[in-house]
PDB file of C-alpha atoms in Angstrom:
ATOM      1  CA  MET A 253       2.265 -20.316  -9.846  1.00 94.00           C
ATOM      2  CA  SER A 254       2.910 -23.056  -7.333  1.00 93.00           C
ATOM      3  CA  LEU A 255       0.311 -21.355  -5.149  1.00 96.00           C
ATOM      4  CA  SER A 256      -2.581 -22.054  -7.444  1.00 95.00           C
ATOM      5  CA  HIS A 257      -1.444 -23.966 -10.475  1.00 90.00           C
ATOM      6  CA  ALA A 258      -0.018 -27.115 -12.328  1.00 88.00           C
ATOM      7  CA  TYR A 259       2.497 -28.413  -9.311  1.00 90.00           C
ATOM      8  CA  GLY A 260      -0.119 -30.481  -7.945  1.00 86.00           C
ATOM      9  CA  HIS A 261      -2.268 -29.814  -4.793  1.00 89.00           C
ATOM     10  CA  PRO A 262      -1.782 -26.237  -4.051  1.00 93.00           C
ATOM     11  CA  PRO A 263      -1.395 -24.988  -0.407  1.00 95.00           C
ATOM     12  CA  ALA A 264      -4.251 -24.055   1.746  1.00 96.00           C
ATOM     13  CA  HIS A 265      -5.457 -20.342   1.239  1.00 97.00           C
ATOM     14  CA  ASP A 266      -4.642 -19.194   4.327  1.00 98.00           C
ATOM     15  CA  HIS A 267      -0.984 -20.602   4.178  1.00 97.00           C
ATOM     16  CA  ALA A 268      -0.755 -18.926   0.740  1.00 98.00           C
ATOM     17  CA  VAL A 269      -1.901 -15.403   2.127  1.00 98.00           C
ATOM     18  CA  ARG A 270       0.838 -15.844   5.111  1.00 98.00           C
ATOM     19  CA  LEU A 271       3.553 -16.828   2.703  1.00 98.00           C
ATOM     20  CA  LEU A 272       2.938 -13.797   0.343  1.00 98.00           C
ATOM     21  CA  ASN A 273       2.717 -11.400   3.449  1.00 98.00           C
ATOM     22  CA  ARG A 274       6.146 -13.222   4.535  1.00 98.00           C
ATOM     23  CA  ALA A 275       7.720 -12.559   1.212  1.00 98.00           C
ATOM     24  CA  LEU A 276       7.019  -8.769   1.347  1.00 98.00           C
ATOM     25  CA  ASP A 277       8.368  -8.814   5.122  1.00 98.00           C
ATOM     26  CA  LEU A 278      11.654 -10.329   3.876  1.00 97.00           C
ATOM     27  CA  GLY A 279      12.044  -7.973   1.115  1.00 97.00           C
ATOM     28  CA  TYR A 280      11.080  -9.685  -1.818  1.00 97.00           C
ATOM     29  CA  ASP A 281       9.630  -6.738  -4.149  1.00 97.00           C
ATOM     30  CA  LEU A 282       8.378  -8.394  -7.439  1.00 98.00           C
ATOM     31  CA  LEU A 283       5.544 -10.795  -7.506  1.00 98.00           C
ATOM     32  CA  ASP A 284       4.954 -12.679 -10.764  1.00 98.00           C
ATOM     33  CA  THR A 285       1.525 -13.966 -11.548  1.00 98.00           C
ATOM     34  CA  ALA A 286      -0.516 -14.712 -14.774  1.00 98.00           C
ATOM     35  CA  ALA A 287      -4.287 -14.962 -16.040  1.00 97.00           C
ATOM     36  CA  LEU A 288      -3.382 -18.638 -16.602  1.00 96.00           C
ATOM     37  CA  TYR A 289      -2.419 -19.611 -13.314  1.00 96.00           C
ATOM     38  CA  GLY A 290      -5.653 -21.267 -11.812  1.00 94.00           C
ATOM     39  CA  PHE A 291      -7.377 -19.634 -14.561  1.00 95.00           C
ATOM     40  CA  GLY A 292      -7.522 -16.507 -12.607  1.00 96.00           C
ATOM     41  CA  VAL A 293      -7.555 -17.936  -9.044  1.00 96.00           C
ATOM     42  CA  ASN A 294      -3.927 -16.915  -8.585  1.00 97.00           C
ATOM     43  CA  GLU A 295      -4.357 -13.231  -9.607  1.00 98.00           C
ATOM     44  CA  GLU A 296      -7.540 -13.368  -6.954  1.00 98.00           C
ATOM     45  CA  LEU A 297      -5.004 -14.628  -4.204  1.00 98.00           C
ATOM     46  CA  ILE A 298      -2.713 -11.715  -4.659  1.00 98.00           C
ATOM     47  CA  GLY A 299      -5.483  -9.112  -4.967  1.00 98.00           C
ATOM     48  CA  GLU A 300      -6.652 -10.243  -1.531  1.00 98.00           C
ATOM     49  CA  ALA A 301      -3.589 -11.280   0.218  1.00 98.00           C
ATOM     50  CA  VAL A 302      -1.342  -8.339  -0.591  1.00 98.00           C
ATOM     51  CA  GLY A 303      -3.407  -5.792  -2.607  1.00 97.00           C
ATOM     52  CA  HIS A 304      -3.237  -3.466   0.583  1.00 97.00           C
ATOM     53  CA  ARG A 305       0.452  -3.484   0.303  1.00 98.00           C
ATOM     54  CA  ARG A 306       0.321  -2.534  -3.280  1.00 97.00           C
ATOM     55  CA  ARG A 307       3.237  -0.146  -3.140  1.00 96.00           C
ATOM     56  CA  GLU A 308       5.578  -2.525  -1.582  1.00 98.00           C
ATOM     57  CA  PHE A 309       6.091  -4.692  -4.727  1.00 98.00           C
ATOM     58  CA  THR A 310       6.382  -4.778  -8.428  1.00 98.00           C
ATOM     59  CA  LEU A 311       3.559  -6.568 -10.039  1.00 98.00           C
ATOM     60  CA  ALA A 312       3.913  -8.618 -13.046  1.00 98.00           C
ATOM     61  CA  SER A 313       1.286 -10.475 -14.833  1.00 98.00           C
ATOM     62  CA  LYS A 314       0.752 -12.238 -18.116  1.00 98.00           C
ATOM     63  CA  CYS A 315      -1.938 -12.370 -20.921  1.00 98.00           C
ATOM     64  CA  GLY A 316      -2.027 -14.571 -24.261  1.00 98.00           C
ATOM     65  CA  MET A 317      -2.558 -17.898 -22.582  1.00 96.00           C
ATOM     66  CA  GLN A 318      -5.488 -18.584 -20.136  1.00 92.00           C
ATOM     67  CA  GLY A 319      -8.172 -21.023 -19.261  1.00 90.00           C
ATOM     68  CA  VAL A 320     -11.283 -21.040 -21.563  1.00 91.00           C
ATOM     69  CA  ASP A 321     -13.935 -23.630 -20.686  1.00 88.00           C
ATOM     70  CA  GLY A 322     -11.526 -25.616 -18.391  1.00 86.00           C
ATOM     71  CA  LYS A 323      -8.672 -25.823 -20.995  1.00 91.00           C
ATOM     72  CA  ARG A 324      -5.476 -23.862 -21.537  1.00 93.00           C
ATOM     73  CA  VAL A 325      -5.851 -21.539 -24.665  1.00 96.00           C
ATOM     74  CA  ILE A 326      -3.201 -19.511 -26.249  1.00 97.00           C
ATOM     75  CA  ASP A 327      -4.934 -16.738 -27.869  1.00 98.00           C
ATOM     76  CA  GLY A 328      -2.884 -13.336 -28.865  1.00 98.00           C
ATOM     77  CA  ARG A 329      -5.577 -11.409 -30.705  1.00 98.00           C
ATOM     78  CA  PRO A 330      -5.676  -7.672 -29.642  1.00 98.00           C
ATOM     79  CA  GLU A 331      -9.256  -7.940 -28.639  1.00 98.00           C
ATOM     80  CA  THR A 332      -8.551 -11.029 -26.426  1.00 98.00           C
ATOM     81  CA  LEU A 333      -5.479  -9.162 -24.722  1.00 98.00           C
ATOM     82  CA  ARG A 334      -7.651  -6.194 -23.884  1.00 98.00           C
ATOM     83  CA  ARG A 335     -10.334  -8.410 -22.336  1.00 97.00           C
ATOM     84  CA  THR A 336      -7.804 -10.548 -20.193  1.00 98.00           C
ATOM     85  CA  LEU A 337      -6.348  -7.200 -18.970  1.00 98.00           C
ATOM     86  CA  GLU A 338      -9.482  -5.923 -17.922  1.00 98.00           C
ATOM     87  CA  ASP A 339     -10.040  -9.126 -15.973  1.00 98.00           C
ATOM     88  CA  SER A 340      -6.688  -9.195 -14.411  1.00 98.00           C
ATOM     89  CA  LEU A 341      -6.954  -5.685 -13.091  1.00 98.00           C
ATOM     90  CA  ARG A 342     -10.234  -6.445 -11.327  1.00 98.00           C
ATOM     91  CA  ARG A 343      -9.000  -9.820  -9.671  1.00 98.00           C
ATOM     92  CA  LEU A 344      -5.718  -8.073  -8.677  1.00 98.00           C
ATOM     93  CA  ARG A 345      -7.606  -5.112  -7.118  1.00 98.00           C
ATOM     94  CA  THR A 346      -5.507  -2.714  -8.914  1.00 98.00           C
ATOM     95  CA  ASP A 347      -5.707   0.004 -11.487  1.00 97.00           C
ATOM     96  CA  VAL A 348      -2.210  -0.544 -13.190  1.00 98.00           C
ATOM     97  CA  ILE A 349       0.125  -3.701 -13.821  1.00 98.00           C
ATOM     98  CA  ASP A 350       3.719  -2.903 -13.549  1.00 98.00           C
ATOM     99  CA  LEU A 351       5.055  -5.365 -16.011  1.00 98.00           C
ATOM    100  CA  TYR A 352       2.470  -7.017 -18.134  1.00 98.00           C
ATOM    101  CA  TYR A 353       3.863  -9.990 -20.417  1.00 98.00           C
ATOM    102  CA  LEU A 354       2.820 -11.898 -23.648  1.00 98.00           C
ATOM    103  CA  HIS A 355       2.814 -15.128 -21.830  1.00 98.00           C
ATOM    104  CA  ARG A 356       3.279 -17.115 -25.287  1.00 97.00           C
ATOM    105  CA  TRP A 357       3.313 -15.776 -28.980  1.00 98.00           C
ATOM    106  CA  ASP A 358       0.286 -16.872 -30.629  1.00 98.00           C
ATOM    107  CA  LYS A 359       1.939 -18.064 -33.855  1.00 96.00           C
ATOM    108  CA  GLN A 360      -1.342 -17.296 -35.804  1.00 97.00           C
ATOM    109  CA  VAL A 361      -1.025 -13.653 -34.842  1.00 98.00           C
ATOM    110  CA  PRO A 362       2.023 -11.561 -35.971  1.00 98.00           C
ATOM    111  CA  ILE A 363       4.017 -10.444 -32.744  1.00 98.00           C
ATOM    112  CA  GLU A 364       3.719  -6.927 -34.009  1.00 98.00           C
ATOM    113  CA  GLU A 365       0.033  -7.095 -33.383  1.00 98.00           C
ATOM    114  CA  SER A 366       0.090  -8.459 -30.451  1.00 98.00           C
ATOM    115  CA  VAL A 367       2.524  -6.171 -28.894  1.00 98.00           C
ATOM    116  CA  GLY A 368       0.952  -3.110 -30.565  1.00 98.00           C
ATOM    117  CA  ALA A 369      -2.108  -4.030 -28.204  1.00 98.00           C
ATOM    118  CA  LEU A 370       0.158  -3.930 -25.182  1.00 98.00           C
ATOM    119  CA  ALA A 371       1.750  -0.615 -26.315  1.00 98.00           C
ATOM    120  CA  GLU A 372      -2.067   0.605 -26.164  1.00 98.00           C
ATOM    121  CA  MET A 373      -2.434  -0.322 -22.644  1.00 98.00           C
ATOM    122  CA  VAL A 374       0.944   1.539 -21.813  1.00 98.00           C
ATOM    123  CA  ARG A 375      -0.567   4.465 -23.398  1.00 98.00           C
ATOM    124  CA  ALA A 376      -3.954   3.978 -21.524  1.00 98.00           C
ATOM    125  CA  GLY A 377      -2.004   4.100 -18.240  1.00 98.00           C
ATOM    126  CA  LYS A 378      -3.211   0.558 -17.529  1.00 98.00           C
ATOM    127  CA  VAL A 379       0.026  -0.891 -17.717  1.00 98.00           C
ATOM    128  CA  ARG A 380       3.535   0.501 -16.837  1.00 98.00           C
ATOM    129  CA  ALA A 381       5.931  -1.701 -19.190  1.00 98.00           C
ATOM    130  CA  ILE A 382       5.634  -4.955 -21.330  1.00 98.00           C
ATOM    131  CA  GLY A 383       7.499  -8.085 -21.807  1.00 98.00           C
ATOM    132  CA  LEU A 384       7.419 -11.357 -23.519  1.00 98.00           C
ATOM    133  CA  SER A 385       7.607 -14.978 -22.199  1.00 98.00           C
ATOM    134  CA  GLU A 386       9.095 -17.761 -24.025  1.00 97.00           C
ATOM    135  CA  VAL A 387      10.496 -16.159 -27.007  1.00 98.00           C
ATOM    136  CA  SER A 388      13.612 -16.243 -29.181  1.00 98.00           C
ATOM    137  CA  ALA A 389      15.904 -13.455 -29.939  1.00 98.00           C
ATOM    138  CA  ASP A 390      14.511 -12.721 -33.342  1.00 98.00           C
ATOM    139  CA  THR A 391      11.243 -12.394 -32.074  1.00 98.00           C
ATOM    140  CA  LEU A 392      12.332 -10.134 -29.339  1.00 98.00           C
ATOM    141  CA  ARG A 393      13.919  -7.778 -31.691  1.00 98.00           C
ATOM    142  CA  ARG A 394      10.712  -7.798 -33.982  1.00 98.00           C
ATOM    143  CA  ALA A 395       8.694  -6.867 -30.795  1.00 98.00           C
ATOM    144  CA  HIS A 396      11.266  -4.355 -29.409  1.00 98.00           C
ATOM    145  CA  ALA A 397      10.967  -2.316 -32.957  1.00 98.00           C
ATOM    146  CA  ILE A 398       7.186  -1.853 -32.007  1.00 98.00           C
ATOM    147  CA  HIS A 399       7.787  -0.947 -28.428  1.00 98.00           C
ATOM    148  CA  PRO A 400      10.314  -1.052 -25.857  1.00 98.00           C
ATOM    149  CA  ILE A 401      10.364  -4.661 -24.267  1.00 98.00           C
ATOM    150  CA  ALA A 402      11.204  -4.158 -20.621  1.00 98.00           C
ATOM    151  CA  ALA A 403      11.595  -7.908 -19.799  1.00 98.00           C
ATOM    152  CA  VAL A 404      11.853 -11.378 -21.304  1.00 98.00           C
ATOM    153  CA  GLN A 405      10.997 -14.121 -19.124  1.00 98.00           C
ATOM    154  CA  ASN A 406      12.497 -17.436 -20.239  1.00 98.00           C
ATOM    155  CA  GLU A 407      13.354 -20.583 -18.278  1.00 98.00           C
ATOM    156  CA  TYR A 408      17.057 -20.306 -17.153  1.00 98.00           C
ATOM    157  CA  SER A 409      18.860 -22.536 -14.693  1.00 98.00           C
ATOM    158  CA  PRO A 410      21.937 -24.857 -14.875  1.00 98.00           C
ATOM    159  CA  TRP A 411      20.039 -27.510 -16.624  1.00 96.00           C
ATOM    160  CA  SER A 412      18.017 -25.349 -18.949  1.00 97.00           C
ATOM    161  CA  ARG A 413      20.391 -22.967 -20.725  1.00 97.00           C
ATOM    162  CA  ASN A 414      18.575 -22.371 -24.035  1.00 96.00           C
ATOM    163  CA  VAL A 415      19.020 -18.505 -23.369  1.00 98.00           C
ATOM    164  CA  GLU A 416      22.531 -18.628 -24.135  1.00 98.00           C
ATOM    165  CA  LEU A 417      21.679 -19.373 -27.680  1.00 98.00           C
ATOM    166  CA  GLY A 418      20.694 -15.756 -28.310  1.00 98.00           C
ATOM    167  CA  VAL A 419      18.199 -14.451 -25.771  1.00 98.00           C
ATOM    168  CA  LEU A 420      20.889 -13.804 -22.959  1.00 98.00           C
ATOM    169  CA  GLU A 421      22.987 -11.675 -25.204  1.00 98.00           C
ATOM    170  CA  ALA A 422      20.005  -9.799 -27.171  1.00 98.00           C
ATOM    171  CA  THR A 423      18.566  -8.857 -23.952  1.00 98.00           C
ATOM    172  CA  ARG A 424      21.659  -7.578 -22.715  1.00 98.00           C
ATOM    173  CA  ALA A 425      22.206  -5.325 -25.825  1.00 98.00           C
ATOM    174  CA  LEU A 426      18.673  -3.996 -25.786  1.00 98.00           C
ATOM    175  CA  GLY A 427      18.699  -3.218 -22.295  1.00 98.00           C
ATOM    176  CA  THR A 428      15.743  -5.538 -21.488  1.00 98.00           C
ATOM    177  CA  ALA A 429      15.954  -7.631 -18.279  1.00 98.00           C
ATOM    178  CA  LEU A 430      16.171 -11.339 -18.814  1.00 98.00           C
ATOM    179  CA  VAL A 431      13.684 -12.891 -15.879  1.00 98.00           C
ATOM    180  CA  ALA A 432      14.494 -16.581 -15.008  1.00 98.00           C
ATOM    181  CA  PHE A 433      11.589 -18.568 -14.369  1.00 98.00           C
ATOM    182  CA  SER A 434      12.117 -21.997 -12.995  1.00 97.00           C
ATOM    183  CA  PRO A 435      15.666 -21.123 -11.816  1.00 98.00           C
ATOM    184  CA  LEU A 436      15.766 -23.997  -9.516  1.00 97.00           C
ATOM    185  CA  ALA A 437      14.806 -26.513 -12.412  1.00 97.00           C
ATOM    186  CA  ARG A 438      11.367 -26.944 -11.162  1.00 96.00           C
ATOM    187  CA  GLY A 439      12.411 -27.785  -7.971  1.00 95.00           C
ATOM    188  CA  PHE A 440      14.871 -30.382  -9.076  1.00 96.00           C
ATOM    189  CA  LEU A 441      18.143 -28.766  -8.381  1.00 97.00           C
ATOM    190  CA  ALA A 442      16.642 -27.805  -4.764  1.00 96.00           C
ATOM    191  CA  GLY A 443      16.746 -31.572  -4.361  1.00 94.00           C
ATOM    192  CA  ALA A 444      12.722 -31.829  -4.374  1.00 90.00           C
ATOM    193  CA  ILE A 445      12.434 -34.719  -6.672  1.00 93.00           C
ATOM    194  CA  ARG A 446      14.117 -37.976  -6.279  1.00 92.00           C
ATOM    195  CA  SER A 447      11.393 -40.143  -7.824  1.00 93.00           C
ATOM    196  CA  ALA A 448       8.787 -39.700 -10.300  1.00 91.00           C
ATOM    197  CA  ASP A 449       6.430 -41.251  -7.622  1.00 91.00           C
ATOM    198  CA  GLN A 450       6.755 -38.137  -5.729  1.00 92.00           C
ATOM    199  CA  LEU A 451       4.993 -36.373  -8.619  1.00 93.00           C
ATOM    200  CA  VAL A 452       0.908 -36.487  -7.859  1.00 91.00           C
ATOM    201  CA  GLU A 453      -1.847 -36.148 -10.274  1.00 89.00           C
ATOM    202  CA  GLY A 454      -1.981 -32.955 -11.798  1.00 87.00           C
ATOM    203  CA  ASP A 455       1.675 -32.076 -11.613  1.00 93.00           C
ATOM    204  CA  ILE A 456       2.902 -30.886 -14.705  1.00 93.00           C
ATOM    205  CA  ARG A 457       6.357 -32.622 -14.290  1.00 95.00           C
ATOM    206  CA  ARG A 458       4.716 -35.706 -14.988  1.00 94.00           C
ATOM    207  CA  SER A 459       4.723 -35.154 -18.524  1.00 94.00           C
ATOM    208  CA  MET A 460       8.215 -33.543 -18.764  1.00 96.00           C
ATOM    209  CA  PRO A 461      10.552 -35.904 -20.170  1.00 96.00           C
ATOM    210  CA  ARG A 462      13.406 -34.904 -17.993  1.00 97.00           C
ATOM    211  CA  PHE A 463      11.484 -36.357 -14.925  1.00 96.00           C
ATOM    212  CA  GLN A 464      10.724 -39.582 -16.657  1.00 95.00           C
ATOM    213  CA  GLY A 465      12.265 -43.133 -16.356  1.00 94.00           C
ATOM    214  CA  PRO A 466      15.930 -43.273 -17.503  1.00 96.00           C
ATOM    215  CA  ASN A 467      16.260 -39.611 -18.038  1.00 96.00           C
ATOM    216  CA  LEU A 468      15.292 -38.916 -14.400  1.00 97.00           C
ATOM    217  CA  ALA A 469      17.895 -41.518 -13.334  1.00 96.00           C
ATOM    218  CA  ALA A 470      20.572 -39.781 -15.371  1.00 97.00           C
ATOM    219  CA  ASN A 471      19.963 -36.432 -14.007  1.00 97.00           C
ATOM    220  CA  LEU A 472      19.943 -37.599 -10.486  1.00 97.00           C
ATOM    221  CA  ALA A 473      23.362 -38.476 -11.131  1.00 97.00           C
ATOM    222  CA  LEU A 474      24.122 -34.925 -12.151  1.00 98.00           C
ATOM    223  CA  LEU A 475      22.175 -33.498  -9.064  1.00 98.00           C
ATOM    224  CA  ALA A 476      24.362 -35.640  -6.533  1.00 98.00           C
ATOM    225  CA  ARG A 477      27.265 -34.051  -8.020  1.00 98.00           C
ATOM    226  CA  PHE A 478      25.829 -30.542  -7.715  1.00 98.00           C
ATOM    227  CA  GLU A 479      24.868 -31.116  -4.238  1.00 98.00           C
ATOM    228  CA  THR A 480      28.578 -31.868  -3.506  1.00 98.00           C
ATOM    229  CA  LEU A 481      29.526 -28.453  -5.004  1.00 98.00           C
ATOM    230  CA  ALA A 482      26.839 -26.997  -2.967  1.00 98.00           C
ATOM    231  CA  ALA A 483      28.499 -28.422   0.236  1.00 97.00           C
ATOM    232  CA  GLU A 484      31.732 -27.504  -0.635  1.00 96.00           C
ATOM    233  CA  ALA A 485      30.270 -23.996  -1.120  1.00 96.00           C
ATOM    234  CA  GLY A 486      28.752 -23.850   2.269  1.00 96.00           C
ATOM    235  CA  CYS A 487      25.133 -23.189   0.912  1.00 97.00           C
ATOM    236  CA  ALA A 488      22.223 -25.100  -0.099  1.00 97.00           C
ATOM    237  CA  PRO A 489      21.749 -26.415  -3.574  1.00 98.00           C
ATOM    238  CA  ALA A 490      18.914 -24.187  -4.335  1.00 98.00           C
ATOM    239  CA  GLN A 491      20.887 -21.260  -3.000  1.00 98.00           C
ATOM    240  CA  LEU A 492      23.622 -22.398  -5.397  1.00 98.00           C
ATOM    241  CA  SER A 493      21.308 -22.596  -8.452  1.00 98.00           C
ATOM    242  CA  LEU A 494      20.012 -19.087  -7.848  1.00 98.00           C
ATOM    243  CA  ALA A 495      23.355 -17.628  -7.195  1.00 98.00           C
ATOM    244  CA  TRP A 496      24.470 -19.124 -10.656  1.00 98.00           C
ATOM    245  CA  VAL A 497      21.652 -17.796 -12.331  1.00 98.00           C
ATOM    246  CA  LEU A 498      22.234 -14.151 -10.835  1.00 97.00           C
ATOM    247  CA  ALA A 499      25.740 -14.383 -11.878  1.00 97.00           C
ATOM    248  CA  ARG A 500      25.025 -14.624 -15.699  1.00 96.00           C
ATOM    249  CA  GLY A 501      24.747 -10.762 -15.774  1.00 96.00           C
ATOM    250  CA  PRO A 502      23.418  -7.554 -14.013  1.00 97.00           C
ATOM    251  CA  HIS A 503      20.459  -7.752 -16.174  1.00 98.00           C
ATOM    252  CA  VAL A 504      19.279 -11.011 -15.023  1.00 98.00           C
ATOM    253  CA  VAL A 505      16.434 -11.530 -12.311  1.00 97.00           C
ATOM    254  CA  ALA A 506      15.307 -14.767 -10.871  1.00 97.00           C
ATOM    255  CA  ILE A 507      12.090 -15.406  -9.790  1.00 98.00           C
ATOM    256  CA  PRO A 508      11.700 -18.940  -7.826  1.00 97.00           C
ATOM    257  CA  GLY A 509       8.459 -20.348  -6.738  1.00 95.00           C
ATOM    258  CA  THR A 510       7.662 -21.828  -3.410  1.00 96.00           C
ATOM    259  CA  THR A 511       4.863 -22.867  -1.096  1.00 96.00           C
ATOM    260  CA  SER A 512       7.218 -23.381   1.877  1.00 96.00           C
ATOM    261  CA  GLN A 513       8.311 -20.604   4.246  1.00 96.00           C
ATOM    262  CA  VAL A 514      11.510 -22.436   4.949  1.00 96.00           C
ATOM    263  CA  HIS A 515      12.332 -22.399   1.203  1.00 96.00           C
ATOM    264  CA  LEU A 516      11.240 -19.032   0.937  1.00 97.00           C
ATOM    265  CA  ASP A 517      13.462 -17.744   3.508  1.00 97.00           C
ATOM    266  CA  GLU A 518      16.504 -20.018   2.056  1.00 97.00           C
ATOM    267  CA  ASN A 519      15.911 -18.526  -1.449  1.00 97.00           C
ATOM    268  CA  PHE A 520      16.225 -14.957  -0.237  1.00 97.00           C
ATOM    269  CA  GLY A 521      19.454 -15.967   1.362  1.00 95.00           C
ATOM    270  CA  ALA A 522      21.074 -16.836  -2.312  1.00 96.00           C
ATOM    271  CA  GLY A 523      21.844 -13.253  -2.678  1.00 91.00           C
ATOM    272  CA  ARG A 524      24.531 -13.530  -0.094  1.00 93.00           C
ATOM    273  CA  VAL A 525      26.139 -16.549  -1.474  1.00 94.00           C
ATOM    274  CA  ALA A 526      29.381 -15.781  -3.050  1.00 90.00           C
ATOM    275  CA  ILE A 527      30.258 -17.789  -6.169  1.00 94.00           C
ATOM    276  CA  ASP A 528      33.417 -17.574  -7.801  1.00 95.00           C
ATOM    277  CA  THR A 529      34.854 -18.250 -11.366  1.00 96.00           C
ATOM    278  CA  ASP A 530      35.915 -21.646 -10.704  1.00 97.00           C
ATOM    279  CA  LEU A 531      32.792 -22.581  -9.209  1.00 97.00           C
ATOM    280  CA  ILE A 532      30.570 -21.156 -12.207  1.00 97.00           C
ATOM    281  CA  ALA A 533      32.939 -23.268 -14.364  1.00 97.00           C
ATOM    282  CA  ALA A 534      32.315 -26.347 -12.298  1.00 98.00           C
ATOM    283  CA  ILE A 535      28.678 -25.886 -12.849  1.00 98.00           C
ATOM    284  CA  ASP A 536      28.841 -25.080 -16.548  1.00 98.00           C
ATOM    285  CA  SER A 537      30.820 -28.122 -17.319  1.00 98.00           C
ATOM    286  CA  LEU A 538      28.519 -30.571 -15.163  1.00 98.00           C
ATOM    287  CA  PHE A 539      25.209 -29.289 -16.985  1.00 97.00           C
ATOM    288  CA  THR A 540      26.384 -29.413 -20.539  1.00 96.00           C
ATOM    289  CA  PRO A 541      23.467 -29.628 -23.083  1.00 93.00           C
ATOM    290  CA  GLU A 542      24.695 -32.998 -23.901  1.00 94.00           C
ATOM    291  CA  ALA A 543      24.828 -34.052 -20.284  1.00 96.00           C
ATOM    292  CA  VAL A 544      21.177 -33.313 -19.175  1.00 97.00           C
ATOM    293  CA  ALA A 545      18.887 -36.229 -20.122  1.00 96.00           C
ATOM    294  CA  GLY A 546      15.636 -35.326 -22.057  1.00 96.00           C
ATOM    295  CA  PRO A 547      14.334 -32.215 -23.511  1.00 95.00           C
ATOM    296  CA  ARG A 548      12.441 -29.468 -21.344  1.00 95.00           C
ATOM    297  CA  TYR A 549       8.860 -29.983 -22.816  1.00 94.00           C
ATOM    298  CA  PRO A 550       6.953 -32.758 -24.327  1.00 94.00           C
ATOM    299  CA  ALA A 551       6.885 -32.338 -28.332  1.00 93.00           C
ATOM    300  CA  ALA A 552       3.590 -30.717 -28.330  1.00 93.00           C
ATOM    301  CA  THR A 553       4.549 -28.139 -25.753  1.00 93.00           C
ATOM    302  CA  GLN A 554       7.733 -27.559 -27.386  1.00 92.00           C
ATOM    303  CA  ALA A 555       5.821 -26.825 -30.596  1.00 93.00           C
ATOM    304  CA  GLU A 556       4.031 -23.754 -29.041  1.00 94.00           C
ATOM    305  CA  ILE A 557       6.906 -21.862 -27.945  1.00 95.00           C
ATOM    306  CA  ASP A 558       9.501 -19.839 -29.874  1.00 95.00           C
ATOM    307  CA  THR A 559      12.653 -20.270 -27.893  1.00 95.00           C
ATOM    308  CA  GLU A 560      15.859 -20.971 -29.469  1.00 96.00           C
ATOM    309  CA  ASP A 561      16.701 -25.085 -28.920  1.00 92.00           C
ATOM    310  CA  PHE A 562      19.941 -27.056 -28.782  1.00 89.00           C
ATOM    311  CA  ALA A 563      20.209 -29.705 -31.411  1.00 74.00           C
ATOM    312  CA  PRO A 564      18.188 -32.918 -30.989  1.00 62.00           C
ATOM    313  CA  SER A 565      21.331 -34.770 -29.827  1.00 44.00           C
ATOM    314  CA  GLY A 566      21.720 -32.597 -27.116  1.00 43.00           C
ATOM    315  CA  GLY A 567      20.118 -32.768 -23.740  1.00 44.00           C
ATOM    316  CA  ASN A 568      17.957 -29.597 -24.045  1.00 47.00           C
TER     317      ASN A 568
END
């Protein structure tokens, strides 16, 4: 996502191509994109940059939320999903997508109808497995009754723990992978944001309450304590955040994004970080729902998603 969409100015095309190839060289084996990212530009980038290495990675993309006339639109109607798939296959330069998510549940369309359309794509051989994004445990179970759901992609990091209200356990019980997006808290737990002034025009974090005013100041105090824990553990804060996510269960997968080769290499090293129960407990007690200041999304965006949420008095 960060190579083409929503985090301010994307990197130069040649840099992005080199970064994707470096990821595969290191051993990353899952690339996650969406029709939404850059309104198709990110899928085109992946097709051009690493399409010739297609057998080396699992390819995931998403439908149900895309750009229409320059605006983001949620549309889960079967005919729209089928059209989006054909466009994505063309841009990705492939004849099959390994994991195809419904990016958002369109609440105007029963989840069973949208998942039914995805199931048809599997039967047609154009998609190997299907997933959902930003959904609740109840919606997951409804969808799973129509067709096996291979993965649920929800935000999960020490400061965004909504999945612990139901989805973490539901995915474990159903044999579904939980794919944690923003496992570095949108760069915050890597120490990338110290001031709101760092967020340029077009960066989605400018509208997110946790990065604003008093909320940001309170969260920076949490970050300082988290950085101390990382130093004591002998690793980078980003690595500690990723190690914490991966320790939540064998079915949990993390998909950190970056535009930096240094961070790409650093993130890959998180798999070698030893994290014991005492350290996990310390992180858990630091980032309680009450301690994190501000909700994940502004109200309008929150209304679009289906994930469980903590009580308003909490930080999540």
